[in-house]
Amino acid sequence: MNAAEIHVEVAPALHVFVPQSRRAGTTPLATDGVSTLGHVIESLGVPLTEVGALLVDGHEVPVSHIPRPGEHVSVRPVARPQQVPGAPLRFLLDVHLGTLARRLRLLGVDTAYESTDIGDPALAARSAAEKRVMLSRDRGLLRRRELWAGAFVYSTRPDDQLHDVLDRFAPALHPWTRCTACNGLLKQATKEELADQLKGGTQRSYDVFAQCTSCGRAYWKGAHHDQLEAVVERALSMRTQGD
């Protein structure tokens, strides 16, 4: 079968996924006349989780569209804030995003996290079973069809990662309500209830405590509280600026 040439323009926000040669406006691309446009776009390196709209000659088409010779394809990024219909907004993070997971939990966002590498099939299956948005820097994982939903984490810096996730999904924030270790919900607790977890200095210096209802871990405003408070304040400030 003869190759059919189309013309593809990838939005600047998605340039990180494509070769340098495809970042300068519209470039030609040979297709086989059988593969879907979604498959063609993935073959360029762009995960479909990052594609908001596919325009062919100015008209939006589904990923199942079969490109025809001469068509002009515009690949657009996901619109923000992104809506994820069908389930409460909650996340699943892979083994490489531990700091981001803890920060999302600090903000009260329902965030599951795998601290060991359980493999892409298991992660995708959990995403589908629990209806969680898979966050990862692994493009191969984000291409798995069984994912409930997914999103690429663009930065390697935790501060930037958190900003990007909050900007993209705009989750409801309820700081200090989740366990940063296991994602369980916190409840108020007395010093006496937590006596077996507290050292003498902590018992003498603090009076306000919380405990995870899932793993039992104790929480109080310890030495790192100011750093955590700064993370919370930046997140809340970002939300206020966006309103």
XYZ file of N, CA, C and O in Angstrom, residues 120-122 124-125 127-129 143-149:
60
model
N 4.274 -2.072 35.148
C 3.254 -1.291 34.446
C 1.887 -1.985 34.394
O 0.858 -1.324 34.600
N 1.823 -3.291 34.108
C 0.498 -3.926 34.052
C -0.274 -3.815 35.366
O -1.477 -3.541 35.363
N 0.419 -4.004 36.496
C -0.248 -3.925 37.794
C -0.690 -2.498 38.110
O -1.772 -2.277 38.662
N -1.448 -0.143 35.890
C -2.579 0.172 35.017
C -3.848 -0.503 35.518
O -4.937 0.089 35.489
N -3.723 -1.744 35.990
C -4.888 -2.466 36.505
C -5.439 -1.787 37.754
O -6.659 -1.683 37.926
N -5.142 1.424 38.505
C -5.760 2.663 38.035
C -7.187 2.405 37.573
O -8.111 3.157 37.921
N -7.378 1.336 36.825
C -8.712 1.009 36.313
C -9.642 0.538 37.419
O -10.807 0.952 37.487
N -9.139 -0.324 38.303
C -9.984 -0.901 39.352
C -10.462 0.158 40.347
O -11.606 0.120 40.812
N 0.684 4.827 27.925
C 0.094 4.339 26.674
C -0.746 3.084 26.876
O -1.405 2.625 25.940
N -0.762 2.544 28.068
C -1.515 1.313 28.312
C -3.015 1.590 28.251
O -3.525 2.498 28.910
N -3.718 0.807 27.463
C -5.126 1.063 27.184
C -6.027 0.840 28.401
O -7.121 1.389 28.484
N -5.569 0.007 29.365
C -6.447 -0.299 30.497
C -6.451 0.796 31.563
O -7.239 0.723 32.520
N -5.624 1.818 31.433
C -5.632 2.914 32.397
C -7.009 3.560 32.471
O -7.679 3.752 31.448
N -7.414 3.922 33.688
C -8.649 4.702 33.846
C -8.448 6.087 33.222
O -9.250 6.565 32.429
N -7.375 6.731 33.619
C -6.974 8.029 33.081
C -5.518 8.215 33.470
O -5.022 7.560 34.386
